[in-house]
PDB file of C-alpha atoms and ligand atoms in Angstrom:
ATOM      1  CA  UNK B1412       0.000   0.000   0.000  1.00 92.00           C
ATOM      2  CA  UNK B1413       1.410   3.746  -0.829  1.00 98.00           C
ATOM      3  CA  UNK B1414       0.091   7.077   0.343  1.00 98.00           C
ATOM      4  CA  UNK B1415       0.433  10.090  -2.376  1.00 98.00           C
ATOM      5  CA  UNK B1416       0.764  12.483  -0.492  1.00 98.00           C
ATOM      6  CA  UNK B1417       0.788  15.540  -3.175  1.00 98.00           C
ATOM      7  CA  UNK B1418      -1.689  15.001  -6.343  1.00 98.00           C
ATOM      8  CA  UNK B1419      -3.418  17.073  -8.785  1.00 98.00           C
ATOM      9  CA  UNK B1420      -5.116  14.709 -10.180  1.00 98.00           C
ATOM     10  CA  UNK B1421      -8.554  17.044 -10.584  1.00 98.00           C
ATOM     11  CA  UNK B1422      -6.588  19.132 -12.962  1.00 98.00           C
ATOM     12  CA  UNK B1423      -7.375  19.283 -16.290  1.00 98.00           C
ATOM     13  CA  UNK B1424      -4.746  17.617 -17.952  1.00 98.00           C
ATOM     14  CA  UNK B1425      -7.069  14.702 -16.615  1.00 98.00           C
ATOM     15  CA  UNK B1426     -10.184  15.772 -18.220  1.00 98.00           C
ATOM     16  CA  UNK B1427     -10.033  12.899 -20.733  1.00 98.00           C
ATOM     17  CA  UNK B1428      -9.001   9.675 -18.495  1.00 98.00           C
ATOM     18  CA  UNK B1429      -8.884  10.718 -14.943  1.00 98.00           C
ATOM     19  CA  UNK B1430     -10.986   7.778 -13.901  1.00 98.00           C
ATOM     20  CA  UNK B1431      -8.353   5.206 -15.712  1.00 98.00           C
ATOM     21  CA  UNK B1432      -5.636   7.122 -14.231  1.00 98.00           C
ATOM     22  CA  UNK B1433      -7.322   6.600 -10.699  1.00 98.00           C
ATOM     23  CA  UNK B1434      -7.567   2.849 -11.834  1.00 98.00           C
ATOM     24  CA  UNK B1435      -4.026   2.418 -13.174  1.00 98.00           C
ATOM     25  CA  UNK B1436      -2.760   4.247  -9.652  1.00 98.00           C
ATOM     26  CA  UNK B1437      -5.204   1.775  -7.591  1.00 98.00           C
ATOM     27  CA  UNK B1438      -3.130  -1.176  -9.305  1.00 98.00           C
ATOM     28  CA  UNK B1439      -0.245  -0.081  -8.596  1.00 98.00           C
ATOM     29  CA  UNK B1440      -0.846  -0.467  -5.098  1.00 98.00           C
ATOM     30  CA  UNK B1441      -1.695   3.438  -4.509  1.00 98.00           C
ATOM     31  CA  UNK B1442      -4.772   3.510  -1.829  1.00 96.00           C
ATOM     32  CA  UNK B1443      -4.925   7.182  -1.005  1.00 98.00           C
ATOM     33  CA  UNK B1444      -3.897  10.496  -2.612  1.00 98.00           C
ATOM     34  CA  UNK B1445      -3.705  13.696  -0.766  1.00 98.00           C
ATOM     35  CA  UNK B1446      -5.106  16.443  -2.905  1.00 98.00           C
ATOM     36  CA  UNK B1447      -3.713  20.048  -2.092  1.00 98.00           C
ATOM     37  CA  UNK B1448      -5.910  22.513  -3.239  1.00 98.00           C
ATOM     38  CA  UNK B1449      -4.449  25.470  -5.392  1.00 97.00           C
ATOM     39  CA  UNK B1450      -7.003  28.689  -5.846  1.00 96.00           C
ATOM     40  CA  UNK B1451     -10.339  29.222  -5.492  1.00 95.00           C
ATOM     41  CA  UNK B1452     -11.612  27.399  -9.017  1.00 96.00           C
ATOM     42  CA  UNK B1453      -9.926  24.170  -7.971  1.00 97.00           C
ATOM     43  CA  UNK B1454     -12.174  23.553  -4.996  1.00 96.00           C
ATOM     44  CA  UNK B1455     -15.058  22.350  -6.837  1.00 96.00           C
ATOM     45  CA  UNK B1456     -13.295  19.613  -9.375  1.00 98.00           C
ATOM     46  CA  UNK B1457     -11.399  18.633  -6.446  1.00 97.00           C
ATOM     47  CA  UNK B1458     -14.274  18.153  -4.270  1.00 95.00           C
ATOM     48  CA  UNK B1459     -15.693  16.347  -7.032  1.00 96.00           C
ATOM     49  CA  UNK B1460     -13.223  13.938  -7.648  1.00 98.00           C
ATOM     50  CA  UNK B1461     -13.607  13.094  -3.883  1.00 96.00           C
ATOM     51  CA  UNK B1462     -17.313  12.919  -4.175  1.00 95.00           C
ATOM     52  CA  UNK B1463     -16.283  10.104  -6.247  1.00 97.00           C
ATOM     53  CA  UNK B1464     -13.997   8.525  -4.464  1.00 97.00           C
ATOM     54  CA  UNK B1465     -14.314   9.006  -0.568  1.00 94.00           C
ATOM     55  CA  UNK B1466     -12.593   5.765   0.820  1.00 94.00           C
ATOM     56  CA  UNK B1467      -9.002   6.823  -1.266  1.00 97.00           C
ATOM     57  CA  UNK B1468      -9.197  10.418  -1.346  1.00 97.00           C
ATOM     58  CA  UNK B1469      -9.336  13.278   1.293  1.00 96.00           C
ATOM     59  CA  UNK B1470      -8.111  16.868   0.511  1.00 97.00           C
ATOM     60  CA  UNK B1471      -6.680  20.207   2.129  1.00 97.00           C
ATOM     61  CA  UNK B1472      -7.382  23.827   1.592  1.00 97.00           C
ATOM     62  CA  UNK B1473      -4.903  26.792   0.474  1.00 98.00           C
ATOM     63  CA  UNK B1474      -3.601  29.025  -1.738  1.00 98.00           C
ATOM     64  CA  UNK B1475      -1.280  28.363  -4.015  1.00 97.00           C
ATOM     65  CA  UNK B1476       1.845  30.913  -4.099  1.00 96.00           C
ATOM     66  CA  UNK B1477       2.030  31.441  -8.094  1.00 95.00           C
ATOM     67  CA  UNK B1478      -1.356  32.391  -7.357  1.00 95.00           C
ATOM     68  CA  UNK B1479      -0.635  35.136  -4.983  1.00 96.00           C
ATOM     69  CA  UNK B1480      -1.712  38.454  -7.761  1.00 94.00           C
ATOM     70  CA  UNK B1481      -3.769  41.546  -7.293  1.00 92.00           C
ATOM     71  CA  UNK B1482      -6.894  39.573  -6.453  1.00 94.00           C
ATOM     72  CA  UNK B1483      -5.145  37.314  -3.306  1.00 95.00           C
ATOM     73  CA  UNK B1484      -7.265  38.644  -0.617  1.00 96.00           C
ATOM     74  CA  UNK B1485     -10.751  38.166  -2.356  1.00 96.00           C
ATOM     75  CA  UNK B1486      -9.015  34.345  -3.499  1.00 96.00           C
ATOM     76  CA  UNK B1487      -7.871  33.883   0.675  1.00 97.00           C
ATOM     77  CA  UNK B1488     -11.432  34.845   1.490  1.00 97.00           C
ATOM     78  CA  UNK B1489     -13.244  32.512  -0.612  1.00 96.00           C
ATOM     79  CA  UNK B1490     -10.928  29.660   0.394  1.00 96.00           C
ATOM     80  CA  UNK B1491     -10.985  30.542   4.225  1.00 96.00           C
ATOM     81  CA  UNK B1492     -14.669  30.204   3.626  1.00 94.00           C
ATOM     82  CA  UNK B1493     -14.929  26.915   2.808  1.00 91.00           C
ATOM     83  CA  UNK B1494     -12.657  25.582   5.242  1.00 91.00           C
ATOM     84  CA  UNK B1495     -15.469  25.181   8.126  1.00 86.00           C
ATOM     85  CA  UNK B1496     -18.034  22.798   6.355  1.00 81.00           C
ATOM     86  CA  UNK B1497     -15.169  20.780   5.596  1.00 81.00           C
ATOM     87  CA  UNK B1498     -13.119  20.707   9.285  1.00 73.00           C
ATOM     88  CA  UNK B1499     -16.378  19.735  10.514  1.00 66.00           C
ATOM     89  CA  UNK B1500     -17.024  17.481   9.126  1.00 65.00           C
ATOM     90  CA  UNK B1501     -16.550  13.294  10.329  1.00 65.00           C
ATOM     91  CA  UNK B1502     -15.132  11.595   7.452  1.00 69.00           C
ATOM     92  CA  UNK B1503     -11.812  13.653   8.167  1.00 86.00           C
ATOM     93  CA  UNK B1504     -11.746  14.834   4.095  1.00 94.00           C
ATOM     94  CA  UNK B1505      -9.682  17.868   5.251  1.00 95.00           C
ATOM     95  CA  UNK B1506      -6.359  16.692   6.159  1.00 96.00           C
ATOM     96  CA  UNK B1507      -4.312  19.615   5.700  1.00 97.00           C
ATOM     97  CA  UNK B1508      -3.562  23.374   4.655  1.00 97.00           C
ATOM     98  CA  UNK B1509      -2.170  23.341   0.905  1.00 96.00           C
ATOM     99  CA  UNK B1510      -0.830  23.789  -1.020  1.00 97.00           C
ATOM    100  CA  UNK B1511       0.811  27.026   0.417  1.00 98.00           C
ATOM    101  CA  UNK B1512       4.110  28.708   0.057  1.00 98.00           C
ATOM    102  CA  UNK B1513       6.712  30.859  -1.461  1.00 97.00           C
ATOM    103  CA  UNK B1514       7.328  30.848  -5.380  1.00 96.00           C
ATOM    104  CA  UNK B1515      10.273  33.414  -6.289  1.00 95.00           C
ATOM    105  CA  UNK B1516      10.823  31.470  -9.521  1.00 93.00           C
ATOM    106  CA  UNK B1517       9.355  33.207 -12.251  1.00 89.00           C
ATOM    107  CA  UNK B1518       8.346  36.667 -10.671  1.00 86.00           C
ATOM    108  CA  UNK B1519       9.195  38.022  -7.334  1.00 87.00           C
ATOM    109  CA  UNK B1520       6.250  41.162  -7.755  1.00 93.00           C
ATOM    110  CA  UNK B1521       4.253  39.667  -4.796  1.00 96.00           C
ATOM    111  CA  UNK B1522       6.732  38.175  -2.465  1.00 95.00           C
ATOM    112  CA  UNK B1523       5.347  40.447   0.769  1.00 96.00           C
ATOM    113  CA  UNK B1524       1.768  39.509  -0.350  1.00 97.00           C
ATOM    114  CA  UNK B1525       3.248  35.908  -0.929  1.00 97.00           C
ATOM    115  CA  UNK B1526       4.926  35.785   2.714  1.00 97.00           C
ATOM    116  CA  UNK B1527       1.774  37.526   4.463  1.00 97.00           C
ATOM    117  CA  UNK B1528      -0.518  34.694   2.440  1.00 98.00           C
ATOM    118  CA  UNK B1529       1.616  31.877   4.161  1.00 98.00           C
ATOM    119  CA  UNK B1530       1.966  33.260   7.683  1.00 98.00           C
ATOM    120  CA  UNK B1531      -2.284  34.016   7.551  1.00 98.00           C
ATOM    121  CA  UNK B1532      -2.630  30.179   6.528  1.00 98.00           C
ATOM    122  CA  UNK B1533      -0.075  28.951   8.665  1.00 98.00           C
ATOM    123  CA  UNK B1534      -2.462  30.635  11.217  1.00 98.00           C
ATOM    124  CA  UNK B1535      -5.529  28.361   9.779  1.00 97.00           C
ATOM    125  CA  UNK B1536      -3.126  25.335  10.169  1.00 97.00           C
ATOM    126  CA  UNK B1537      -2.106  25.887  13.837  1.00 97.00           C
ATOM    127  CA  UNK B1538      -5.585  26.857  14.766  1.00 95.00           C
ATOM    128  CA  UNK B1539      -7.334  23.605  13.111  1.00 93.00           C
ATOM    129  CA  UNK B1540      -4.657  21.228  14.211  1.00 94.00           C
ATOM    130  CA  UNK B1541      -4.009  20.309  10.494  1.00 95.00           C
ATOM    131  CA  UNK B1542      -0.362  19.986   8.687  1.00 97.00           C
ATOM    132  CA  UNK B1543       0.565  21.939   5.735  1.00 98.00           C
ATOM    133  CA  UNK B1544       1.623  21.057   2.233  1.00 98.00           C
ATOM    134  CA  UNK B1545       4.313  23.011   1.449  1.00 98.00           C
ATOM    135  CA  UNK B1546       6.019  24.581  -2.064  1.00 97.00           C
ATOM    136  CA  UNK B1547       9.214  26.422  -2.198  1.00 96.00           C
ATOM    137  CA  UNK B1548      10.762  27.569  -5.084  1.00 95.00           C
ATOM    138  CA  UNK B1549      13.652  29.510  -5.038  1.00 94.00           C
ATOM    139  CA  UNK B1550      12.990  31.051  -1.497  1.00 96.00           C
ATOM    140  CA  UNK B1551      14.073  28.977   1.278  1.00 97.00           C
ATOM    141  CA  UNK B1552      16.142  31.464   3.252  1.00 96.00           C
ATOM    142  CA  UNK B1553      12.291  33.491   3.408  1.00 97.00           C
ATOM    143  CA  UNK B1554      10.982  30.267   4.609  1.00 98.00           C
ATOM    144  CA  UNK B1555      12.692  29.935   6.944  1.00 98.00           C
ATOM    145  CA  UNK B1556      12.430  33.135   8.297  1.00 98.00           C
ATOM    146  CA  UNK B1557       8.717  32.515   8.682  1.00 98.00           C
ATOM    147  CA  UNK B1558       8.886  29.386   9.690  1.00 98.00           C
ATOM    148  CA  UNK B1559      10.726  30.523  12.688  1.00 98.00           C
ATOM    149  CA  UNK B1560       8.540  32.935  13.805  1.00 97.00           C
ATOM    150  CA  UNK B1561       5.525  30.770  13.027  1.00 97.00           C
ATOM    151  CA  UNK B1562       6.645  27.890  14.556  1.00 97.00           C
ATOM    152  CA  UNK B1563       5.572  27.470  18.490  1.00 97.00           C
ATOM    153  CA  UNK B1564       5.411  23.625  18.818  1.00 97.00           C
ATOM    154  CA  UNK B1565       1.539  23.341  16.674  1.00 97.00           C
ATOM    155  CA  UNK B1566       2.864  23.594  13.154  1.00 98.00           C
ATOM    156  CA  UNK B1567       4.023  19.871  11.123  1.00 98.00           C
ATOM    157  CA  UNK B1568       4.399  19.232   7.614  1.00 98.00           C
ATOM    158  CA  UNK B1569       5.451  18.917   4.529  1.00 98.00           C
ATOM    159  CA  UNK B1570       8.307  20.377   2.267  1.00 98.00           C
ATOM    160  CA  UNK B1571       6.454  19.253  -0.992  1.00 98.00           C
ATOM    161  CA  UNK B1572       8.770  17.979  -3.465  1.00 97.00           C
ATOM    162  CA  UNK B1573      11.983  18.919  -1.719  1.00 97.00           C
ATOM    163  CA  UNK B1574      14.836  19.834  -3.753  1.00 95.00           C
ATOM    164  CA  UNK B1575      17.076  21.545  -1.273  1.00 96.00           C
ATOM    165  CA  UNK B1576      20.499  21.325  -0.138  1.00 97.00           C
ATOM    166  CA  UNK B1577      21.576  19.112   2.831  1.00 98.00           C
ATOM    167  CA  UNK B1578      21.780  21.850   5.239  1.00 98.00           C
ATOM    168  CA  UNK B1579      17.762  22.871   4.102  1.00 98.00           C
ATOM    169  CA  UNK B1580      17.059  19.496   4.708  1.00 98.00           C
ATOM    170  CA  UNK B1581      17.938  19.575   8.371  1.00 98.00           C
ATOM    171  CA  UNK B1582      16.667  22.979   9.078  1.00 98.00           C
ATOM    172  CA  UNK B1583      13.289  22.230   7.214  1.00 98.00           C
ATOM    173  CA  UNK B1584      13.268  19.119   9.866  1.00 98.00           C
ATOM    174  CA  UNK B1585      14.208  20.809  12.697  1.00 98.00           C
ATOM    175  CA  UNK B1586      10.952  23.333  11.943  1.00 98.00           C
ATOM    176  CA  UNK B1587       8.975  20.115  11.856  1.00 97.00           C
ATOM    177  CA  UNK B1588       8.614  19.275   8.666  1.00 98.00           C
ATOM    178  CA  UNK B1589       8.674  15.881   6.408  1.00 98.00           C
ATOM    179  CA  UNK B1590      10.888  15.872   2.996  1.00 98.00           C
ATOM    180  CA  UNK B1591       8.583  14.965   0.460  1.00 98.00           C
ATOM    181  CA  UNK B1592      10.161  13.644  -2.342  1.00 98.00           C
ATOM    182  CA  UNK B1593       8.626  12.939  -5.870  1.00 98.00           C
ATOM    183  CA  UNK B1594       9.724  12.267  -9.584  1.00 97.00           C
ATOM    184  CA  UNK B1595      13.139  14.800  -8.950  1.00 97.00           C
ATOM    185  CA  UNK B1596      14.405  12.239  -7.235  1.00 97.00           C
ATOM    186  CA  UNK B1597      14.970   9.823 -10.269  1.00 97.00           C
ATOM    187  CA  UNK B1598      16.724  12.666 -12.399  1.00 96.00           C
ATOM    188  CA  UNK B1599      20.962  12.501 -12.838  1.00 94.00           C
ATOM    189  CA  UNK B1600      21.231  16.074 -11.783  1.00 92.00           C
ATOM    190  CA  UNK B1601      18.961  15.973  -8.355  1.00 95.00           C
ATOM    191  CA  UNK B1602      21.174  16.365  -5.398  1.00 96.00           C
ATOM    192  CA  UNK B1603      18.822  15.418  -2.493  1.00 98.00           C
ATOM    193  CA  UNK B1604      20.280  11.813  -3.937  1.00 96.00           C
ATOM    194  CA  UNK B1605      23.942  12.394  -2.733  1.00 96.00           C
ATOM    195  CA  UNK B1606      22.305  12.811   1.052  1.00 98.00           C
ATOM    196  CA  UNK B1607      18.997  11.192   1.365  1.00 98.00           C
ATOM    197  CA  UNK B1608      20.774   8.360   3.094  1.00 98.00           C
ATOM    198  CA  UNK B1609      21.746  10.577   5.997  1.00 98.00           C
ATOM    199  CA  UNK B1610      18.034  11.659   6.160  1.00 98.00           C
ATOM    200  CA  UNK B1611      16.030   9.758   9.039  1.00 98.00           C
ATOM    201  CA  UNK B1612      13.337   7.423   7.258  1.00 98.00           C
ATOM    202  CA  UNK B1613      10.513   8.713   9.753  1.00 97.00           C
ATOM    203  CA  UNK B1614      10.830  12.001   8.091  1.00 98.00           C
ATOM    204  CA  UNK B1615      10.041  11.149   4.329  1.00 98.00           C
ATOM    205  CA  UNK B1616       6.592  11.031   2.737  1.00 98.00           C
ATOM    206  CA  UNK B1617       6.484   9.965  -1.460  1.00 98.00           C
ATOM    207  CA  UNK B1618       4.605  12.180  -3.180  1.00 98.00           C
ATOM    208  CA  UNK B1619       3.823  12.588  -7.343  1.00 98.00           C
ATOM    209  CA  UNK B1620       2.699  16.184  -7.725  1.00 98.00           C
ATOM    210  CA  UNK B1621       1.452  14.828 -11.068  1.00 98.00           C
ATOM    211  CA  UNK B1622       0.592  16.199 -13.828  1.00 98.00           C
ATOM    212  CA  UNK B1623       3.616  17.786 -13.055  1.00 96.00           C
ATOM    213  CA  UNK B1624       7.711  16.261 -12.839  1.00 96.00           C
ATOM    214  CA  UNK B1625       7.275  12.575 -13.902  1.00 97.00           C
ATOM    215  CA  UNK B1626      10.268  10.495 -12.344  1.00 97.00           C
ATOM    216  CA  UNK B1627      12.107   8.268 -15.101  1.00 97.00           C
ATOM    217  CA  UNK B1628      11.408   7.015 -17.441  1.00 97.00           C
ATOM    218  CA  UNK B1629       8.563   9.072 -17.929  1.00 97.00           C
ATOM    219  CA  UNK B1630      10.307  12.579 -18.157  1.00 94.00           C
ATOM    220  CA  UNK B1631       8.950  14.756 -20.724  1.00 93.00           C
ATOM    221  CA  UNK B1632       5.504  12.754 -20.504  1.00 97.00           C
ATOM    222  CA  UNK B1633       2.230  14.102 -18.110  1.00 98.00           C
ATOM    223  CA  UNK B1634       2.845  12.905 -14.585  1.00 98.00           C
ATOM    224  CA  UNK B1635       0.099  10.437 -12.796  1.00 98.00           C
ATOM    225  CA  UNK B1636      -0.059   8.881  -9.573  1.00 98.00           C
ATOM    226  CA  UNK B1637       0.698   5.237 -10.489  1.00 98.00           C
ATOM    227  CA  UNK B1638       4.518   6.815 -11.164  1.00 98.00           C
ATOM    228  CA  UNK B1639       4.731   6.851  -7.479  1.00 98.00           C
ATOM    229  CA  UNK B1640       6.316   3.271  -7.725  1.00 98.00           C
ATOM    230  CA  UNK B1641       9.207   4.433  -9.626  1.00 98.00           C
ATOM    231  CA  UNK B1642      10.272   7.139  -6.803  1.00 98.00           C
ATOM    232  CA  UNK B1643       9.982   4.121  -4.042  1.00 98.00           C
ATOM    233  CA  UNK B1644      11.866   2.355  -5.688  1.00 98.00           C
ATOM    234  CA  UNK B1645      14.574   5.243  -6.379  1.00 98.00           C
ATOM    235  CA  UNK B1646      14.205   5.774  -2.954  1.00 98.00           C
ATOM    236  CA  UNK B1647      14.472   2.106  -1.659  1.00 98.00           C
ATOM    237  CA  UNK B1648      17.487   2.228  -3.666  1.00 98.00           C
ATOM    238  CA  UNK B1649      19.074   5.311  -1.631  1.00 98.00           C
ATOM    239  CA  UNK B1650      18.197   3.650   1.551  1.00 98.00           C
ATOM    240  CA  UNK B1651      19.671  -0.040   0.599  1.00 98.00           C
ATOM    241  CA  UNK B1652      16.165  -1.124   1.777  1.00 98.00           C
ATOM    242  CA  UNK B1653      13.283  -3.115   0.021  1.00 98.00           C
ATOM    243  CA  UNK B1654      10.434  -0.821  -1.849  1.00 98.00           C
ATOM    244  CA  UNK B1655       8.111  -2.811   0.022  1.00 98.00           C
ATOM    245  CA  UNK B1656      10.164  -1.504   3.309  1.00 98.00           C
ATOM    246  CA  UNK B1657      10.171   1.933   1.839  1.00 98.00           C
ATOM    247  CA  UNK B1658       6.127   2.042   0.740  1.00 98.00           C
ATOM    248  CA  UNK B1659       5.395   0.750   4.529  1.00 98.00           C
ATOM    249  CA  UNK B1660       7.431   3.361   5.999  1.00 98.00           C
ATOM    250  CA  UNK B1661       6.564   6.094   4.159  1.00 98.00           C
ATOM    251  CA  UNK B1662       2.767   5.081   4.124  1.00 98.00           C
ATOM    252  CA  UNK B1663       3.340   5.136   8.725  1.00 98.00           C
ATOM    253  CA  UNK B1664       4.620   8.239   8.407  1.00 98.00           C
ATOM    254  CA  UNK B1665       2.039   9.971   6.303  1.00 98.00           C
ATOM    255  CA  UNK B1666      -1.033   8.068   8.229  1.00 97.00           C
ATOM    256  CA  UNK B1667       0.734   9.649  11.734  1.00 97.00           C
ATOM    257  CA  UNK B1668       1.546  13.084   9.977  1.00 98.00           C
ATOM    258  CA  UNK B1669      -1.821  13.635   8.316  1.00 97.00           C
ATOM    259  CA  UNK B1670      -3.829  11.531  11.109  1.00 94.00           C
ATOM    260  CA  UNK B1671      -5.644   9.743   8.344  1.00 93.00           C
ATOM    261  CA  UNK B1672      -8.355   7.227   9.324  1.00 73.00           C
ATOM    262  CA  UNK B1673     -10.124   4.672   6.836  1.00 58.00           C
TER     263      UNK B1673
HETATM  264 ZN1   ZN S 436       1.395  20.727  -6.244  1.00 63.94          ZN
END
């Protein structure tokens, strides 16, 4: 059994065959994908993919950083909005607050708005008792920053598809977070490789972030969550463990991170 922790699978690069996606993942031995939510038009094909599929799928709210523009506090608002009917209720479908962040990447025009979106949903994330899904791109050393003044023993986590240095790694863990580590890790050029080893296995989740980064041999192609076997095994690999060993561990950690319950 695997946990995806990080899936878009309600985007529409799936319009066409997002149901035999969903199959192809479920064969592969994928029983639950974490959905992390990016504005306020993904709520409703998200929600209805889980509609669909409530015993494998359970999602969390945020705001996406690259979509932090003009318009970010009406977006916050709407998503803040929707967060009640969904913390209350039982079938624990809200698992977390994501996918939130800092993006310096391509444009750097909203990084105050960008850092005062995080801290607000950090806020949420403490106040709910959720953990967040997080993106960074290009902006750890801001991260960090508000991590540290964010962090008072309630936040936990994830660094979404970590692709930091060894020294980010530890200082991302000693905030509380998780590494989660997709597709990157299968390319020649990825350094988290040359450490993972040195990384304690109770602090790794496996993630796709499909449509987006396939791992090998599927670079170049749309991402899906079945692909999740090819990063266990990358990571087994890394660790000189079985993937079974790896997909076990990594499945314990993400139930106990994200309290899931079936
Ligand atoms: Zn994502």
């Amino acid at each position: 059994m695997i946990i995806n922790t990080h899936s878009h699978i309600y985007d529409e690069a799936f319009d066409n065959d997002r149901e035999v996606v969903f199959q192809r993942a479920l064969e592969a031995g994928v029983e639950m994908l974490l959905l992390p939510n990016c504005d306020e038009k993904t709520i409703k094909p998200m929600m209805e993919f889980y509609e669909k599929h409530p015993d494998n799928v359970r999602v969390m709210m945020g705001l996406h950083p690259e979509e932090v523009k003009e318009e970010y506090k009406t977006k916050l608002a709407v998503i803040e909005n929707e967060i009640p009917r969904f913390a209350r209720n039982d079938s624990g479908v809200l698992v977390g607050i994501g996918e939130i962040g800092l993006d310096f990447y391509w444009d750097d025009t909203f990084k105050n708005e960008q850092i005062e979106v995080l801290s607000e949903q950090l806020h949420w994330a403490k106040e709910l008792g959720l953990p967040v899904s997080i993106h960074t791109r290009n902006a750890f050393h801001e991260m960090f920053k508000v991590l540290d003044h964010e962090q008072d023993g309630r936040l936990s986590g994830v660094m979404h598809c970590f692709n930091g240095t060894y020294d980010e790694a530890k200082t991302a863990i000693s905030y509380g977070m998780h590494l989660g580590l997709g597709g990157v890790i299968t390319y020649k050029n990825c350094g988290v490789k040359e450490f993972l080893a040195d990384i304690p296995m109770d602090r790794i989740v496996l993630e796709t972030d499909d449509p987006y980064l396939p791992p090998i041999p599927y670079r170049g192609q749309r991402n899906e969550p079945a692909y999740i076997v090819k990063t266990a095994e990358k990571v087994a690999e890394i660790y000189n463990v079985t993937t079974e060993e790896i997909c076990k561990k990594t499945t314990d950690n993400a139930i106990k991170l994200f309290k899931l319950v079936s």
